[in-house]
Every structure is written in structure tokens, then in C-alpha cells.
Amino acid sequence: MGVHIIKKHNLHECHSLYNLMVDPTVFPYVRYKCQSYEEYVFVTKQLIEQELQETIISRTIINDSGHPIGTIQLYDIVNKTGFLATWIGAPYFGQGYNRRAKESFFTELFLEHHVETVYLKIRKHNIRSKKAVEKLPYVQLANDHNPQIYESINSTQQIYDLYRVERASFLESRNRVIHCRMTRGWSDCRLQRQHAAGEEHSSLHQW
């Protein structure tokens, strides 16, 4: 699931990532809206330092050729929970990288860092993103299950829906895919998953 699709940050990647980030189709959806290349380098250095303090886990997303194409982070980490933020460059929209990066990142979070819950907030009017996430078998709508968190992300007005990924649900789904590949083959299972979850047509997600 998403082997070699994410890696730890390297400052040498900042130039390529900054050029992708400032694209007007991407920039509004980025958590850290840097106004210059120098600021982007500074923020990346901060992320690397914050990870040492275990307040954030941040990775570079790479394509099949090994080129940096976006970033994915778990931020506001408290008591083995945190929020997800992801962006991918416009030239790589609709190629499945968003889903693969998330699955690879979730695998690392749940197996290596022992995270228990990942929260995702998606704008209520972002119908495409909501439909995409709701088709994933391990994602749950959490507006009613976690009302305090739901209210905290909508403190001024009702902007976001809250979703969550639980460790047990994701690992169960992951094990089903591994079993399918072992018994039916990778290509057959990939087609089955695309049919069940839907292949993304865009990577403009707020989650």
C-alpha cells in the first residue's frame, strides 16, 4: 500500500515543492501559505524541528520517479491523535497519488508511531472531497461522535465536516487488501478497490 510514496523532508526539495505550491489551483488548500521561497525553506526547517519534539509528523510525497510532488502532515498531535493536512501539485492531480500517500502515511502513523486516531476536516461545500473520503472503508463521519472537536473546528461558523480514521479500522482494511493480493493478485485487487472507493479525479482536498 503506497510503498515509497512518502519520505522524510529534505531541504533540497524545497524549490520544486514551492513552485508546485504557489500554483493558484493549489495554494488556497495549503496549510502553510508561504509567500516566498525563503519562507518555505524556513517553515520546512521548523517542521523538521517540530517532529523531533513529537508535535508534528510531516512527509514529502514523491511520484513513481522519485520527484517531490506534495506534502502530508499530522499536526496538533495530542494523546495519540492529530489532524491530517495534504496537498499535491496540479500536474499530478487525478493519478491516484493522494490516496496512495494517505494509505502509506496512515500505515506509518498507526504501525510505527502508535497513533490511535487521525481526524480530517473537509469544507461542507467541498462535495467532491466529501464523496471521495466517504467511499474509503476505514473513514467515519465524526460530527456526532466527537461533538467537542466538531465544535472546536467550527467555532465561528459551520464550515467543516469532521471525519476520523481509527487505527483498528484502517489496519483491518489494510489486511483485507494484503489478503486479496496474496489470493487474487495485485491487478485484480486494485481494480476492485478502484470500483469500491472511486479513483480520485482531483487532489484539491482540505484533508
PDB file of C-alpha atoms in Angstrom:
ATOM      1  CA  MET A   1       0.000   0.000   0.000  1.00  0.00           C
ATOM      2  CA  GLY A   2       1.774   3.130  -1.200  1.00  0.00           C
ATOM      3  CA  VAL A   3       5.329   1.782  -0.988  1.00  0.00           C
ATOM      4  CA  HIS A   4       7.963   4.507  -1.465  1.00  0.00           C
ATOM      5  CA  ILE A   5       5.349   7.231  -1.987  1.00  0.00           C
ATOM      6  CA  ILE A   6       6.376   9.293   1.075  1.00  0.00           C
ATOM      7  CA  LYS A   7       9.718  10.197   2.635  1.00  0.00           C
ATOM      8  CA  LYS A   8      11.162  12.500   5.287  1.00  0.00           C
ATOM      9  CA  HIS A   9      11.746  16.113   4.272  1.00  0.00           C
ATOM     10  CA  ASN A  10      14.959  17.222   2.598  1.00  0.00           C
ATOM     11  CA  LEU A  11      15.708  20.924   2.158  1.00  0.00           C
ATOM     12  CA  HIS A  12      16.948  20.248  -1.377  1.00  0.00           C
ATOM     13  CA  GLU A  13      13.322  19.521  -2.351  1.00  0.00           C
ATOM     14  CA  CYS A  14      12.040  22.933  -1.244  1.00  0.00           C
ATOM     15  CA  HIS A  15      12.469  24.666  -4.606  1.00  0.00           C
ATOM     16  CA  SER A  16      10.444  22.074  -6.509  1.00  0.00           C
ATOM     17  CA  LEU A  17       7.756  21.936  -3.832  1.00  0.00           C
ATOM     18  CA  TYR A  18       7.481  25.715  -3.556  1.00  0.00           C
ATOM     19  CA  ASN A  19       6.946  26.046  -7.312  1.00  0.00           C
ATOM     20  CA  LEU A  20       4.136  23.479  -7.114  1.00  0.00           C
ATOM     21  CA  MET A  21       2.598  25.042  -4.013  1.00  0.00           C
ATOM     22  CA  VAL A  22       2.216  28.580  -5.412  1.00  0.00           C
ATOM     23  CA  ASP A  23       0.026  27.349  -8.288  1.00  0.00           C
ATOM     24  CA  PRO A  24      -3.335  29.169  -7.831  1.00  0.00           C
ATOM     25  CA  THR A  25      -5.199  25.861  -8.081  1.00  0.00           C
ATOM     26  CA  VAL A  26      -3.207  24.513  -5.117  1.00  0.00           C
ATOM     27  CA  PHE A  27      -2.299  27.466  -2.888  1.00  0.00           C
ATOM     28  CA  PRO A  28      -5.763  28.041  -1.306  1.00  0.00           C
ATOM     29  CA  TYR A  29      -5.741  24.466   0.022  1.00  0.00           C
ATOM     30  CA  VAL A  30      -2.264  24.547   1.592  1.00  0.00           C
ATOM     31  CA  ARG A  31      -1.970  24.746   5.374  1.00  0.00           C
ATOM     32  CA  TYR A  32       1.285  26.730   5.413  1.00  0.00           C
ATOM     33  CA  LYS A  33       0.745  29.511   2.857  1.00  0.00           C
ATOM     34  CA  CYS A  34       4.323  30.717   2.352  1.00  0.00           C
ATOM     35  CA  GLN A  35       4.700  33.960   0.425  1.00  0.00           C
ATOM     36  CA  SER A  36       8.286  33.374  -0.695  1.00  0.00           C
ATOM     37  CA  TYR A  37      10.757  30.574  -1.316  1.00  0.00           C
ATOM     38  CA  GLU A  38      12.811  31.703   1.692  1.00  0.00           C
ATOM     39  CA  GLU A  39       9.751  31.466   3.911  1.00  0.00           C
ATOM     40  CA  TYR A  40       9.037  27.966   2.590  1.00  0.00           C
ATOM     41  CA  VAL A  41      12.564  26.842   3.492  1.00  0.00           C
ATOM     42  CA  PHE A  42      12.148  28.364   6.960  1.00  0.00           C
ATOM     43  CA  VAL A  43       8.811  26.584   7.514  1.00  0.00           C
ATOM     44  CA  THR A  44      10.275  23.270   6.335  1.00  0.00           C
ATOM     45  CA  LYS A  45      13.132  23.638   8.817  1.00  0.00           C
ATOM     46  CA  GLN A  46      10.560  24.311  11.536  1.00  0.00           C
ATOM     47  CA  LEU A  47       8.611  21.183  10.597  1.00  0.00           C
ATOM     48  CA  ILE A  48      11.765  19.070  10.855  1.00  0.00           C
ATOM     49  CA  GLU A  49      12.480  20.536  14.309  1.00  0.00           C
ATOM     50  CA  GLN A  50       8.881  20.115  15.481  1.00  0.00           C
ATOM     51  CA  GLU A  51       8.957  16.462  14.503  1.00  0.00           C
ATOM     52  CA  LEU A  52      11.898  15.961  16.853  1.00  0.00           C
ATOM     53  CA  GLN A  53       9.640  17.385  19.576  1.00  0.00           C
ATOM     54  CA  GLU A  54       6.883  14.946  18.503  1.00  0.00           C
ATOM     55  CA  THR A  55       4.314  17.689  17.923  1.00  0.00           C
ATOM     56  CA  ILE A  56       4.004  17.010  14.198  1.00  0.00           C
ATOM     57  CA  ILE A  57       4.788  14.243  11.698  1.00  0.00           C
ATOM     58  CA  SER A  58       5.461  15.590   8.209  1.00  0.00           C
ATOM     59  CA  ARG A  59       6.479  13.869   4.978  1.00  0.00           C
ATOM     60  CA  THR A  60       7.213  14.713   1.352  1.00  0.00           C
ATOM     61  CA  ILE A  61       5.044  12.930  -1.209  1.00  0.00           C
ATOM     62  CA  ILE A  62       7.021  11.643  -4.202  1.00  0.00           C
ATOM     63  CA  ASN A  63       5.871  10.279  -7.549  1.00  0.00           C
ATOM     64  CA  ASP A  64       6.847   6.984  -9.155  1.00  0.00           C
ATOM     65  CA  SER A  65      10.043   8.601 -10.482  1.00  0.00           C
ATOM     66  CA  GLY A  66      11.054   9.822  -7.031  1.00  0.00           C
ATOM     67  CA  HIS A  67      10.318  13.525  -7.643  1.00  0.00           C
ATOM     68  CA  PRO A  68       8.688  15.575  -4.850  1.00  0.00           C
ATOM     69  CA  ILE A  69       5.057  16.403  -5.673  1.00  0.00           C
ATOM     70  CA  GLY A  70       3.474  17.498  -2.376  1.00  0.00           C
ATOM     71  CA  THR A  71       3.409  17.098   1.398  1.00  0.00           C
ATOM     72  CA  ILE A  72       1.350  15.302   4.029  1.00  0.00           C
ATOM     73  CA  GLN A  73       1.307  16.045   7.765  1.00  0.00           C
ATOM     74  CA  LEU A  74      -0.254  15.025  11.037  1.00  0.00           C
ATOM     75  CA  TYR A  75      -0.431  18.155  13.186  1.00  0.00           C
ATOM     76  CA  ASP A  76      -1.809  19.154  16.607  1.00  0.00           C
ATOM     77  CA  ILE A  77      -0.759  15.757  17.967  1.00  0.00           C
ATOM     78  CA  VAL A  78      -2.214  15.191  21.451  1.00  0.00           C
ATOM     79  CA  ASN A  79      -2.761  11.860  23.231  1.00  0.00           C
ATOM     80  CA  LYS A  80      -2.045   9.770  20.112  1.00  0.00           C
ATOM     81  CA  THR A  81      -4.468  11.765  17.933  1.00  0.00           C
ATOM     82  CA  GLY A  82      -3.964  14.535  15.379  1.00  0.00           C
ATOM     83  CA  PHE A  83      -5.278  16.271  12.266  1.00  0.00           C
ATOM     84  CA  LEU A  84      -4.322  15.495   8.670  1.00  0.00           C
ATOM     85  CA  ALA A  85      -3.190  18.064   6.085  1.00  0.00           C
ATOM     86  CA  THR A  86      -2.302  17.144   2.486  1.00  0.00           C
ATOM     87  CA  TRP A  87      -1.550  18.909  -0.769  1.00  0.00           C
ATOM     88  CA  ILE A  88      -0.348  17.661  -4.160  1.00  0.00           C
ATOM     89  CA  GLY A  89       0.878  19.675  -7.157  1.00  0.00           C
ATOM     90  CA  ALA A  90      -1.552  20.302 -10.026  1.00  0.00           C
ATOM     91  CA  PRO A  91       0.397  18.281 -12.658  1.00  0.00           C
ATOM     92  CA  TYR A  92      -0.231  15.185 -10.534  1.00  0.00           C
ATOM     93  CA  PHE A  93      -3.984  15.542  -9.987  1.00  0.00           C
ATOM     94  CA  GLY A  94      -6.139  12.524 -10.757  1.00  0.00           C
ATOM     95  CA  GLN A  95      -3.292   9.993 -10.819  1.00  0.00           C
ATOM     96  CA  GLY A  96      -4.066   8.273  -7.513  1.00  0.00           C
ATOM     97  CA  TYR A  97      -1.155   9.821  -5.599  1.00  0.00           C
ATOM     98  CA  ASN A  98      -3.406  11.418  -2.982  1.00  0.00           C
ATOM     99  CA  ARG A  99      -4.968   8.114  -1.962  1.00  0.00           C
ATOM    100  CA  ARG A 100      -1.662   6.223  -2.086  1.00  0.00           C
ATOM    101  CA  ALA A 101       0.107   8.863   0.015  1.00  0.00           C
ATOM    102  CA  LYS A 102      -2.622   8.779   2.640  1.00  0.00           C
ATOM    103  CA  GLU A 103      -2.567   4.986   2.871  1.00  0.00           C
ATOM    104  CA  SER A 104       1.217   4.925   3.172  1.00  0.00           C
ATOM    105  CA  PHE A 105       1.139   7.709   5.771  1.00  0.00           C
ATOM    106  CA  PHE A 106      -1.625   6.035   7.784  1.00  0.00           C
ATOM    107  CA  THR A 107       0.377   2.801   7.775  1.00  0.00           C
ATOM    108  CA  GLU A 108       3.393   4.639   9.217  1.00  0.00           C
ATOM    109  CA  LEU A 109       1.299   6.532  11.778  1.00  0.00           C
ATOM    110  CA  PHE A 110      -0.562   3.515  13.107  1.00  0.00           C
ATOM    111  CA  LEU A 111       2.229   0.917  12.989  1.00  0.00           C
ATOM    112  CA  GLU A 112       5.376   2.947  13.748  1.00  0.00           C
ATOM    113  CA  HIS A 113       4.144   5.921  15.781  1.00  0.00           C
ATOM    114  CA  HIS A 114       1.246   4.131  17.515  1.00  0.00           C
ATOM    115  CA  VAL A 115      -1.233   6.885  16.657  1.00  0.00           C
ATOM    116  CA  GLU A 116      -4.800   5.852  17.546  1.00  0.00           C
ATOM    117  CA  THR A 117      -7.000   8.369  15.675  1.00  0.00           C
ATOM    118  CA  VAL A 118      -6.473  10.703  12.708  1.00  0.00           C
ATOM    119  CA  TYR A 119      -9.026  13.485  12.220  1.00  0.00           C
ATOM    120  CA  LEU A 120      -9.835  15.031   8.843  1.00  0.00           C
ATOM    121  CA  LYS A 121     -11.782  18.242   8.374  1.00  0.00           C
ATOM    122  CA  ILE A 122     -13.386  18.920   4.996  1.00  0.00           C
ATOM    123  CA  ARG A 123     -15.301  22.017   3.973  1.00  0.00           C
ATOM    124  CA  LYS A 124     -19.024  21.287   3.827  1.00  0.00           C
ATOM    125  CA  HIS A 125     -19.307  22.739   0.311  1.00  0.00           C
ATOM    126  CA  ASN A 126     -16.400  20.618  -0.976  1.00  0.00           C
ATOM    127  CA  ILE A 127     -18.704  17.880  -2.273  1.00  0.00           C
ATOM    128  CA  ARG A 128     -16.058  16.122  -4.377  1.00  0.00           C
ATOM    129  CA  SER A 129     -13.706  15.686  -1.420  1.00  0.00           C
ATOM    130  CA  LYS A 130     -16.539  14.544   0.845  1.00  0.00           C
ATOM    131  CA  LYS A 131     -17.674  11.921  -1.663  1.00  0.00           C
ATOM    132  CA  ALA A 132     -14.095  10.690  -2.106  1.00  0.00           C
ATOM    133  CA  VAL A 133     -13.428  10.289   1.607  1.00  0.00           C
ATOM    134  CA  GLU A 134     -16.814   8.737   2.356  1.00  0.00           C
ATOM    135  CA  LYS A 135     -16.074   5.915  -0.105  1.00  0.00           C
ATOM    136  CA  LEU A 136     -12.998   4.849   1.862  1.00  0.00           C
ATOM    137  CA  PRO A 137     -13.997   1.903   4.064  1.00  0.00           C
ATOM    138  CA  TYR A 138     -11.893   2.993   7.043  1.00  0.00           C
ATOM    139  CA  VAL A 139     -13.158   6.602   7.288  1.00  0.00           C
ATOM    140  CA  GLN A 140     -16.088   7.588   9.531  1.00  0.00           C
ATOM    141  CA  LEU A 141     -18.123  10.784   9.754  1.00  0.00           C
ATOM    142  CA  ALA A 142     -17.453  12.086  13.279  1.00  0.00           C
ATOM    143  CA  ASN A 143     -19.635  15.199  13.659  1.00  0.00           C
ATOM    144  CA  ASP A 144     -21.868  13.479  16.230  1.00  0.00           C
ATOM    145  CA  HIS A 145     -19.319  11.055  17.668  1.00  0.00           C
ATOM    146  CA  ASN A 146     -16.850  13.814  18.592  1.00  0.00           C
ATOM    147  CA  PRO A 147     -19.035  16.902  19.196  1.00  0.00           C
ATOM    148  CA  GLN A 148     -16.386  18.820  21.150  1.00  0.00           C
ATOM    149  CA  ILE A 149     -13.848  18.555  18.329  1.00  0.00           C
ATOM    150  CA  TYR A 150     -16.566  19.295  15.747  1.00  0.00           C
ATOM    151  CA  GLU A 151     -17.493  22.467  17.609  1.00  0.00           C
ATOM    152  CA  SER A 152     -13.857  23.495  18.023  1.00  0.00           C
ATOM    153  CA  ILE A 153     -13.188  23.413  14.253  1.00  0.00           C
ATOM    154  CA  ASN A 154     -16.401  25.380  13.651  1.00  0.00           C
ATOM    155  CA  SER A 155     -16.029  27.916  16.455  1.00  0.00           C
ATOM    156  CA  THR A 156     -17.130  30.893  14.362  1.00  0.00           C
ATOM    157  CA  GLN A 157     -19.439  29.292  11.782  1.00  0.00           C
ATOM    158  CA  GLN A 158     -20.360  25.870  10.386  1.00  0.00           C
ATOM    159  CA  ILE A 159     -17.600  25.421   7.788  1.00  0.00           C
ATOM    160  CA  TYR A 160     -16.241  21.898   8.188  1.00  0.00           C
ATOM    161  CA  ASP A 161     -17.445  18.335   8.481  1.00  0.00           C
ATOM    162  CA  LEU A 162     -15.318  16.173  10.749  1.00  0.00           C
ATOM    163  CA  TYR A 163     -14.130  12.702   9.772  1.00  0.00           C
ATOM    164  CA  ARG A 164     -11.897  10.249  11.589  1.00  0.00           C
ATOM    165  CA  VAL A 165      -9.714   7.244  10.824  1.00  0.00           C
ATOM    166  CA  GLU A 166      -9.300   4.790  13.693  1.00  0.00           C
ATOM    167  CA  ARG A 167      -6.233   2.595  13.934  1.00  0.00           C
ATOM    168  CA  ALA A 168      -8.205  -0.670  14.135  1.00  0.00           C
ATOM    169  CA  SER A 169     -10.462   0.176  11.168  1.00  0.00           C
ATOM    170  CA  PHE A 170      -7.576   1.130   8.911  1.00  0.00           C
ATOM    171  CA  LEU A 171      -5.454  -1.899   9.776  1.00  0.00           C
ATOM    172  CA  GLU A 172      -8.416  -4.217   9.221  1.00  0.00           C
ATOM    173  CA  SER A 173      -8.960  -2.683   5.781  1.00  0.00           C
ATOM    174  CA  ARG A 174      -5.233  -2.893   5.028  1.00  0.00           C
ATOM    175  CA  ASN A 175      -5.107  -6.568   5.982  1.00  0.00           C
ATOM    176  CA  ARG A 176      -8.045  -7.314   3.683  1.00  0.00           C
ATOM    177  CA  VAL A 177      -6.178  -5.742   0.762  1.00  0.00           C
ATOM    178  CA  ILE A 178      -2.997  -7.694   1.562  1.00  0.00           C
ATOM    179  CA  HIS A 179      -5.012 -10.926   1.751  1.00  0.00           C
ATOM    180  CA  CYS A 180      -6.674 -10.099  -1.569  1.00  0.00           C
ATOM    181  CA  ARG A 181      -3.308  -9.529  -3.261  1.00  0.00           C
ATOM    182  CA  MET A 182      -1.986 -12.819  -1.924  1.00  0.00           C
ATOM    183  CA  THR A 183      -5.005 -14.808  -3.127  1.00  0.00           C
ATOM    184  CA  ARG A 184      -6.159 -12.957  -6.247  1.00  0.00           C
ATOM    185  CA  GLY A 185      -3.227 -10.875  -7.472  1.00  0.00           C
ATOM    186  CA  TRP A 186      -2.377  -7.167  -7.326  1.00  0.00           C
ATOM    187  CA  SER A 187      -4.121  -6.056 -10.540  1.00  0.00           C
ATOM    188  CA  ASP A 188      -7.413  -7.722  -9.698  1.00  0.00           C
ATOM    189  CA  CYS A 189      -7.465  -6.212  -6.206  1.00  0.00           C
ATOM    190  CA  ARG A 190      -6.522  -2.770  -7.493  1.00  0.00           C
ATOM    191  CA  LEU A 191      -9.485  -2.800  -9.865  1.00  0.00           C
ATOM    192  CA  GLN A 192     -11.732  -3.996  -7.063  1.00  0.00           C
ATOM    193  CA  ARG A 193     -10.579  -1.159  -4.782  1.00  0.00           C
ATOM    194  CA  GLN A 194     -10.978   1.456  -7.511  1.00  0.00           C
ATOM    195  CA  HIS A 195     -14.538   0.270  -8.098  1.00  0.00           C
ATOM    196  CA  ALA A 196     -15.352   0.287  -4.375  1.00  0.00           C
ATOM    197  CA  ALA A 197     -13.628   3.527  -3.351  1.00  0.00           C
ATOM    198  CA  GLY A 198     -13.595   5.502  -6.607  1.00  0.00           C
ATOM    199  CA  GLU A 199     -10.431   6.805  -8.227  1.00  0.00           C
ATOM    200  CA  GLU A 200      -9.816  10.470  -7.418  1.00  0.00           C
ATOM    201  CA  HIS A 201     -10.326  12.984 -10.177  1.00  0.00           C
ATOM    202  CA  SER A 202      -8.749  15.836  -8.233  1.00  0.00           C
ATOM    203  CA  SER A 203      -6.273  16.334  -5.403  1.00  0.00           C
ATOM    204  CA  LEU A 204      -7.777  19.591  -4.127  1.00  0.00           C
ATOM    205  CA  HIS A 205      -8.617  18.234  -0.710  1.00  0.00           C
ATOM    206  CA  GLN A 206      -8.741  20.090   2.612  1.00  0.00           C
ATOM    207  CA  TRP A 207      -7.786  16.889   4.426  1.00  0.00           C
TER     208      TRP A 207
END
